[in-house]
Amino acid sequence: MALVAFRFINGSRLALRRAYTPPKSRIIRAFSAIMSPPSRAVVYDRHGPPDSVTRVVNLPPVEVKANDVCVKMLAAPINPSDINRIEGVYPVRPEVPAVGGYEGVGEVHSVGSAVQGLSPGDWVIPSPPSSGTWQTYVVKDQSIWHKINMEVPMEYAATVTVNPLTALRMLEDFVSLKAGDSIVQNGSTSIVGQCIIQLARIRGIHSINIIRDRAGSDESKEKLKRLGADEVFSESQLEIKNVKSLLENLPEPALGFNCVGGNAATLILKFLRQGGTMVTYGGMSKKPITVSTSSFIFKDLSLRGFWLQKLMGTDKAKESRKLIDYLLDLAREGKLKYEMEVVPFDNFHIALSKALGMQGSQPKQVIKF
């Protein structure tokens, strides 16, 4: 078709013009269309157990339109929210069939004719996060992509948008903390928990941390202390009448973070000072939060909820990107760290089984493409 168009444009073989004159728009399209490379992707056609409904397939090239950017994905994590989307239980999820994944980092492969500020070779992350990062090539509008520093370790760039940003927003959005204040949290060994410890330490804020009683808890305590935790208690250590007697010289916490629920949430409430606030951002135990009447009447405690999704709309992208750049700078400088396991894309289902807890406690699984 391109050869025919060339001969027509140069005035030869006029019989072709009489036999067939393609519309002008189609001639332009033939010369201007940019296509992505074929892609390999993790897809699911229905909701259900992720290890049963996901499969790796080959996807055909797609057109890169004028405002689009084609990104070669470098790495993307498997987050609990990704699993919940596949299961169909997350409040916001793409329609099926869908490609899995919600955050990650990639390298610009090609750009549409109207794209400015991004060039092939740049590193970018989807900000706000965007579904479909578990594939080798992603084509989306330029407004989705945020250019980042290429000196940031790849696995941190891939995971910054969900867990570290959650930690930072919760520290900043609910209570005005100052150096010398304290916070208390459960789920302290999670990535959010580890980030809260380190971000608090940078600000001169003390952290009191609660972990589950399980094998290896002493080792977990030492790891958290090395990150900057002031105090780390197992739940069984807090089975006393006055938990605040354990704080020694630390001030009573003004702010608490709960991602577990049940008894672990009650322990947070016991630590909080008069007028303190507990923020709930998860419910790993799947047990409800029970609050005593006296906590409301005599301590005037506040209970709040946090859902990162509400803060990730396109109208808030500019604010979020500034915070993301700050977090990435900390990671690049070695001031923000957490344990991850980088797994080749060919071993996706092994990584998925680890993320699902089928192989015991495992670090965050990050897929490398």
Short mmCIF file of C-alpha atoms in Angstrom, two decimals:
data_model
loop_
_atom_site.label_atom_id
_atom_site.label_comp_id
_atom_site.label_asym_id
_atom_site.label_seq_id
_atom_site.Cartn_x
_atom_site.Cartn_y
_atom_site.Cartn_z
CA MET A 1 0.00 0.00 0.00
CA ALA A 2 2.90 2.38 0.78
CA LEU A 3 4.47 1.70 -2.65
CA VAL A 4 1.21 2.48 -4.41
CA ALA A 5 0.85 5.72 -2.47
CA PHE A 6 4.42 6.68 -3.36
CA ARG A 7 3.87 6.18 -7.07
CA PHE A 8 0.63 8.12 -6.98
CA ILE A 9 2.25 11.03 -5.13
CA ASN A 10 5.03 11.18 -7.70
CA GLY A 11 2.60 11.27 -10.63
CA SER A 12 3.28 7.90 -12.25
CA ARG A 13 0.85 5.12 -13.15
CA LEU A 14 -2.15 7.42 -13.36
CA ALA A 15 -4.33 4.41 -14.13
CA LEU A 16 -4.10 3.60 -10.47
CA ARG A 17 -5.73 6.93 -9.68
CA ARG A 18 -8.64 6.19 -11.95
CA ALA A 19 -9.09 2.68 -10.58
CA TYR A 20 -8.80 3.55 -6.89
CA THR A 21 -8.35 6.84 -5.07
CA PRO A 22 -7.96 6.24 -1.32
CA PRO A 23 -9.36 8.94 0.95
CA LYS A 24 -6.79 11.54 1.95
CA SER A 25 -7.14 10.62 5.65
CA ARG A 26 -6.18 7.04 4.91
CA ILE A 27 -3.07 8.10 3.00
CA ILE A 28 -1.91 10.21 5.95
CA ARG A 29 -2.68 7.40 8.37
CA ALA A 30 -0.57 4.95 6.38
CA PHE A 31 2.48 7.16 6.71
CA SER A 32 2.00 8.47 10.29
CA ALA A 33 0.79 5.49 12.33
CA ILE A 34 3.22 4.28 15.00
CA MET A 35 2.66 0.82 16.40
CA SER A 36 3.88 -0.67 19.66
CA PRO A 37 5.82 -3.94 19.63
CA PRO A 38 3.85 -7.11 20.42
CA SER A 39 3.45 -7.60 24.16
CA ARG A 40 3.34 -10.45 26.66
CA ALA A 41 0.83 -9.88 29.41
CA VAL A 42 -0.79 -11.43 32.47
CA VAL A 43 -4.52 -11.40 31.78
CA TYR A 44 -7.67 -12.65 33.47
CA ASP A 45 -11.04 -13.14 31.77
CA ARG A 46 -13.07 -13.53 34.96
CA HIS A 47 -12.73 -12.83 38.66
CA GLY A 48 -11.61 -15.57 40.98
CA PRO A 49 -8.52 -17.08 42.65
CA PRO A 50 -5.53 -15.36 40.99
CA ASP A 51 -3.55 -18.59 40.60
CA SER A 52 -6.48 -20.10 38.68
CA VAL A 53 -7.80 -17.25 36.52
CA THR A 54 -4.56 -15.57 35.38
CA ARG A 55 -2.58 -16.62 32.32
CA VAL A 56 0.31 -15.22 30.30
CA VAL A 57 -0.64 -14.45 26.69
CA ASN A 58 0.78 -12.68 23.64
CA LEU A 59 -0.96 -9.44 22.66
CA PRO A 60 -0.76 -7.87 19.18
CA PRO A 61 0.74 -4.41 18.54
CA VAL A 62 -1.49 -1.42 19.21
CA GLU A 63 -1.44 2.02 17.66
CA VAL A 64 0.48 4.79 19.42
CA LYS A 65 -1.75 7.83 18.84
CA ALA A 66 -0.61 11.46 18.80
CA ASN A 67 -0.84 11.94 22.59
CA ASP A 68 0.21 8.41 23.53
CA VAL A 69 3.43 7.09 24.97
CA CYS A 70 4.57 3.50 24.47
CA VAL A 71 6.49 2.28 27.53
CA LYS A 72 8.61 -0.84 27.79
CA MET A 73 7.92 -2.01 31.33
CA LEU A 74 10.98 -2.73 33.45
CA ALA A 75 9.42 -3.92 36.71
CA ALA A 76 6.08 -4.11 38.51
CA PRO A 77 5.11 -5.47 41.95
CA ILE A 78 2.38 -7.84 43.04
CA ASN A 79 0.43 -5.92 45.69
CA PRO A 80 -2.43 -7.21 47.87
CA SER A 81 -4.73 -4.76 46.07
CA ASP A 82 -3.74 -6.36 42.74
CA ILE A 83 -4.82 -9.72 44.12
CA ASN A 84 -8.08 -8.26 45.39
CA ARG A 85 -8.83 -6.76 41.97
CA ILE A 86 -8.38 -10.14 40.32
CA GLU A 87 -10.56 -11.76 42.97
CA GLY A 88 -13.23 -9.13 42.25
CA VAL A 89 -13.46 -7.88 45.83
CA TYR A 90 -11.65 -4.53 45.49
CA PRO A 91 -13.98 -1.49 45.35
CA VAL A 92 -12.36 -0.15 42.14
CA ARG A 93 -11.29 -2.62 39.47
CA PRO A 94 -11.06 -2.79 35.67
CA GLU A 95 -13.66 -4.59 33.63
CA VAL A 96 -12.70 -8.08 32.52
CA PRO A 97 -10.97 -9.21 30.46
CA ALA A 98 -8.14 -7.20 31.95
CA VAL A 99 -4.38 -7.07 32.30
CA GLY A 100 -3.20 -7.26 35.91
CA GLY A 101 -0.98 -4.84 37.79
CA TYR A 102 -1.44 -1.27 38.98
CA GLU A 103 1.99 0.28 39.47
CA GLY A 104 5.48 -0.17 38.09
CA VAL A 105 8.32 1.51 36.23
CA GLY A 106 9.17 1.49 32.55
CA GLU A 107 11.34 3.03 29.86
CA VAL A 108 9.84 5.14 27.10
CA HIS A 109 9.99 3.18 23.85
CA SER A 110 8.25 5.61 21.47
CA VAL A 111 6.03 8.69 21.63
CA GLY A 112 3.15 10.07 19.58
CA SER A 113 3.57 13.12 17.38
CA ALA A 114 2.01 15.53 19.92
CA VAL A 115 3.89 14.34 23.00
CA GLN A 116 6.18 16.85 24.70
CA GLY A 117 8.53 16.43 27.64
CA LEU A 118 9.09 12.69 27.20
CA SER A 119 11.60 10.97 24.92
CA PRO A 120 12.67 7.38 24.22
CA GLY A 121 14.94 6.18 27.00
CA ASP A 122 13.27 8.19 29.80
CA TRP A 123 12.14 6.30 32.89
CA VAL A 124 8.50 6.79 33.83
CA ILE A 125 5.91 5.54 36.29
CA PRO A 126 2.12 5.67 35.93
CA SER A 127 0.95 8.51 38.17
CA PRO A 128 -1.83 8.28 39.12
CA PRO A 129 -1.45 4.48 39.10
CA SER A 130 -3.09 2.80 36.15
CA SER A 131 -4.29 -0.75 35.56
CA GLY A 132 -2.40 -3.02 33.20
CA THR A 133 1.24 -2.84 34.27
CA TRP A 134 1.83 -6.60 34.13
CA GLN A 135 2.83 -6.57 30.48
CA THR A 136 5.98 -5.94 28.51
CA TYR A 137 4.69 -2.88 26.60
CA VAL A 138 2.04 -0.41 27.77
CA VAL A 139 0.49 2.32 25.60
CA LYS A 140 -1.34 5.10 27.45
CA ASP A 141 -1.94 8.83 27.17
CA GLN A 142 1.03 11.03 28.08
CA SER A 143 -0.89 12.49 31.05
CA ILE A 144 -0.57 9.13 32.83
CA TRP A 145 3.23 9.03 32.78
CA HIS A 146 5.55 10.78 35.25
CA LYS A 147 9.23 11.08 34.37
CA ILE A 148 11.56 10.06 37.20
CA ASN A 149 15.27 10.05 38.02
CA MET A 150 16.94 7.11 36.31
CA GLU A 151 19.42 6.77 39.19
CA VAL A 152 16.71 5.39 41.49
CA PRO A 153 17.00 1.61 42.01
CA MET A 154 14.53 -0.02 39.64
CA GLU A 155 12.64 -2.02 42.29
CA TYR A 156 12.02 1.09 44.40
CA ALA A 157 10.79 3.05 41.39
CA ALA A 158 8.41 0.17 40.66
CA THR A 159 6.93 0.14 44.17
CA VAL A 160 6.93 3.77 45.33
CA THR A 161 3.38 4.76 44.39
CA VAL A 162 1.30 2.51 46.65
CA ASN A 163 3.06 1.61 49.92
CA PRO A 164 5.63 4.39 50.57
CA LEU A 165 3.18 7.07 49.43
CA THR A 166 0.55 5.63 51.78
CA ALA A 167 3.00 5.89 54.68
CA LEU A 168 3.94 9.48 53.86
CA ARG A 169 0.36 10.70 53.36
CA MET A 170 -0.82 9.14 56.62
CA LEU A 171 2.01 10.78 58.55
CA GLU A 172 1.19 14.18 57.07
CA ASP A 173 -2.58 14.26 56.55
CA PHE A 174 -4.19 13.64 59.95
CA VAL A 175 -2.23 15.11 62.86
CA SER A 176 0.32 17.92 62.89
CA LEU A 177 3.36 16.11 64.28
CA LYS A 178 6.59 17.73 65.40
CA ALA A 179 10.00 16.42 66.36
CA GLY A 180 9.81 14.60 69.69
CA ASP A 181 6.24 13.35 69.19
CA SER A 182 5.39 9.65 69.01
CA ILE A 183 3.31 7.42 66.75
CA VAL A 184 2.19 3.83 67.31
CA GLN A 185 1.37 1.20 64.68
CA ASN A 186 0.56 -2.46 64.14
CA GLY A 187 1.52 -4.37 61.00
CA SER A 188 4.95 -2.89 61.51
CA THR A 189 6.82 -5.43 59.37
CA SER A 190 4.78 -4.57 56.27
CA ILE A 191 6.32 -2.23 53.70
CA VAL A 192 3.99 0.56 54.82
CA GLY A 193 5.04 -0.10 58.40
CA GLN A 194 8.74 -0.07 57.55
CA CYS A 195 8.32 3.19 55.62
CA ILE A 196 6.46 4.81 58.52
CA ILE A 197 9.36 3.96 60.85
CA GLN A 198 11.96 5.48 58.52
CA LEU A 199 9.95 8.56 57.55
CA ALA A 200 9.15 9.22 61.21
CA ARG A 201 12.81 8.91 62.17
CA ILE A 202 13.80 11.43 59.48
CA ARG A 203 11.36 13.87 61.11
CA GLY A 204 12.58 13.19 64.64
CA ILE A 205 9.35 11.39 65.52
CA HIS A 206 9.46 8.31 67.77
CA SER A 207 7.77 5.09 66.66
CA ILE A 208 6.21 2.40 68.84
CA ASN A 209 5.65 -0.77 66.85
CA ILE A 210 3.51 -3.84 67.39
CA ILE A 211 4.14 -7.17 65.64
CA ARG A 212 2.43 -10.55 65.72
CA ASP A 213 3.70 -13.43 67.84
CA ARG A 214 5.19 -15.89 65.39
CA ALA A 215 8.40 -17.72 64.56
CA GLY A 216 11.18 -15.27 63.85
CA SER A 217 9.62 -12.40 65.81
CA ASP A 218 12.91 -11.66 67.60
CA GLU A 219 14.65 -11.30 64.25
CA SER A 220 11.83 -9.02 63.04
CA LYS A 221 12.29 -6.83 66.10
CA GLU A 222 15.98 -6.40 65.36
CA LYS A 223 15.30 -5.54 61.71
CA LEU A 224 12.81 -2.85 62.70
CA LYS A 225 15.21 -1.44 65.29
CA ARG A 226 17.87 -1.15 62.59
CA LEU A 227 15.41 0.84 60.46
CA GLY A 228 14.98 3.29 63.33
CA ALA A 229 12.13 1.89 65.46
CA ASP A 230 12.27 3.14 69.06
CA GLU A 231 10.19 0.33 70.55
CA VAL A 232 8.96 -2.98 69.13
CA PHE A 233 6.53 -5.15 71.09
CA SER A 234 4.90 -8.45 70.26
CA GLU A 235 1.17 -8.62 70.96
CA SER A 236 1.72 -11.02 73.87
CA GLN A 237 4.03 -8.49 75.59
CA LEU A 238 1.12 -6.06 75.68
CA GLU A 239 -1.22 -8.36 77.59
CA ILE A 240 -0.90 -6.18 80.67
CA LYS A 241 -3.25 -3.68 82.25
CA ASN A 242 -1.17 -0.55 81.65
CA VAL A 243 0.67 -0.75 78.31
CA LYS A 244 1.87 2.84 78.67
CA SER A 245 4.13 1.74 81.52
CA LEU A 246 6.34 0.18 78.84
CA LEU A 247 7.08 3.50 77.16
CA GLU A 248 9.65 4.71 79.72
CA ASN A 249 10.74 8.15 78.45
CA LEU A 250 8.71 8.23 75.23
CA PRO A 251 5.69 10.56 75.07
CA GLU A 252 2.24 9.06 74.63
CA PRO A 253 1.48 8.75 70.89
CA ALA A 254 -0.73 11.35 69.23
CA LEU A 255 -1.30 9.20 66.15
CA GLY A 256 -1.76 5.49 65.52
CA PHE A 257 -1.96 3.38 62.38
CA ASN A 258 -4.00 0.19 62.13
CA CYS A 259 -3.89 -2.27 59.24
CA VAL A 260 -4.88 -5.39 61.18
CA GLY A 261 -8.09 -4.84 63.14
CA GLY A 262 -9.34 -6.94 66.04
CA ASN A 263 -7.16 -7.05 69.17
CA ALA A 264 -4.23 -5.40 67.34
CA ALA A 265 -6.37 -2.31 66.80
CA THR A 266 -7.44 -2.28 70.45
CA LEU A 267 -3.77 -2.20 71.45
CA ILE A 268 -3.27 0.92 69.34
CA LEU A 269 -6.14 2.64 71.16
CA LYS A 270 -4.64 1.77 74.56
CA PHE A 271 -1.40 3.54 73.67
CA LEU A 272 -2.96 6.76 72.32
CA ARG A 273 -2.88 9.92 74.38
CA GLN A 274 -5.87 12.10 75.22
CA GLY A 275 -7.39 13.34 71.97
CA GLY A 276 -5.31 10.94 69.89
CA THR A 277 -6.25 9.66 66.44
CA MET A 278 -6.19 6.15 65.03
CA VAL A 279 -6.09 5.81 61.25
CA THR A 280 -7.18 2.50 59.74
CA TYR A 281 -5.85 1.63 56.28
CA GLY A 282 -6.24 -2.15 56.22
CA GLY A 283 -7.89 -5.11 57.90
CA MET A 284 -5.59 -8.11 57.56
CA SER A 285 -7.20 -10.06 60.40
CA LYS A 286 -10.66 -9.52 58.89
CA LYS A 287 -11.88 -8.81 62.41
CA PRO A 288 -13.83 -5.68 63.38
CA ILE A 289 -12.49 -2.78 65.42
CA THR A 290 -13.99 -2.67 68.91
CA VAL A 291 -13.79 0.61 70.81
CA SER A 292 -14.68 1.00 74.48
CA THR A 293 -17.16 3.71 75.41
CA SER A 294 -14.60 5.24 77.77
CA SER A 295 -12.16 5.71 74.87
CA PHE A 296 -14.66 8.06 73.27
CA ILE A 297 -15.98 9.80 76.36
CA PHE A 298 -12.92 10.18 78.57
CA LYS A 299 -10.07 10.07 76.06
CA ASP A 300 -11.91 11.77 73.17
CA LEU A 301 -10.20 9.53 70.63
CA SER A 302 -10.83 9.96 66.91
CA LEU A 303 -11.11 7.10 64.42
CA ARG A 304 -10.29 7.85 60.80
CA GLY A 305 -9.94 5.85 57.61
CA PHE A 306 -7.40 6.12 54.81
CA TRP A 307 -7.75 4.91 51.21
CA LEU A 308 -4.99 5.99 48.84
CA GLN A 309 -7.28 5.61 45.82
CA LYS A 310 -9.25 8.71 46.87
CA LEU A 311 -6.09 10.81 46.66
CA MET A 312 -4.88 9.53 43.30
CA GLY A 313 -7.23 11.23 40.84
CA THR A 314 -5.81 13.18 37.93
CA ASP A 315 -6.69 16.45 39.69
CA LYS A 316 -4.32 15.51 42.52
CA ALA A 317 -1.56 14.02 40.37
CA LYS A 318 0.68 17.09 40.57
CA GLU A 319 0.70 17.06 44.38
CA SER A 320 1.27 13.30 44.51
CA ARG A 321 4.16 13.48 42.05
CA LYS A 322 6.05 15.92 44.27
CA LEU A 323 5.74 13.49 47.18
CA ILE A 324 6.76 10.58 44.96
CA ASP A 325 9.89 12.43 43.82
CA TYR A 326 10.75 13.10 47.48
CA LEU A 327 10.36 9.41 48.33
CA LEU A 328 12.44 8.34 45.33
CA ASP A 329 15.21 10.72 46.37
CA LEU A 330 15.24 9.07 49.80
CA ALA A 331 15.44 5.63 48.18
CA ARG A 332 18.26 6.77 45.90
CA GLU A 333 20.16 8.09 48.93
CA GLY A 334 19.62 4.84 50.86
CA LYS A 335 17.44 6.55 53.47
CA LEU A 336 14.31 4.54 52.59
CA LYS A 337 14.59 0.79 52.17
CA TYR A 338 12.50 -2.34 52.43
CA GLU A 339 12.94 -5.97 51.50
CA MET A 340 11.87 -7.15 48.05
CA GLU A 341 12.45 -10.15 45.81
CA VAL A 342 12.92 -9.44 42.10
CA VAL A 343 11.60 -12.30 39.94
CA PRO A 344 11.88 -12.76 36.14
CA PHE A 345 8.61 -12.39 34.25
CA ASP A 346 8.93 -15.99 33.05
CA ASN A 347 8.49 -17.06 36.69
CA PHE A 348 5.39 -14.94 37.24
CA HIS A 349 3.25 -17.72 38.66
CA ILE A 350 5.96 -18.67 41.18
CA ALA A 351 6.03 -15.07 42.34
CA LEU A 352 2.23 -15.05 42.47
CA SER A 353 2.14 -18.11 44.69
CA LYS A 354 4.56 -16.39 47.08
CA ALA A 355 2.47 -13.22 47.06
CA LEU A 356 -0.60 -15.32 47.87
CA GLY A 357 1.15 -16.74 50.94
CA MET A 358 1.36 -20.28 49.56
CA GLN A 359 5.05 -20.51 50.47
CA GLY A 360 4.95 -18.91 53.90
CA SER A 361 6.04 -15.38 54.73
CA GLN A 362 7.82 -13.85 51.75
CA PRO A 363 9.17 -10.40 50.82
CA LYS A 364 7.36 -8.18 48.32
CA GLN A 365 7.40 -9.84 44.90
CA VAL A 366 8.57 -7.58 42.07
CA ILE A 367 8.35 -8.80 38.48
CA LYS A 368 11.27 -7.87 36.21
CA PHE A 369 10.41 -7.81 32.49
#
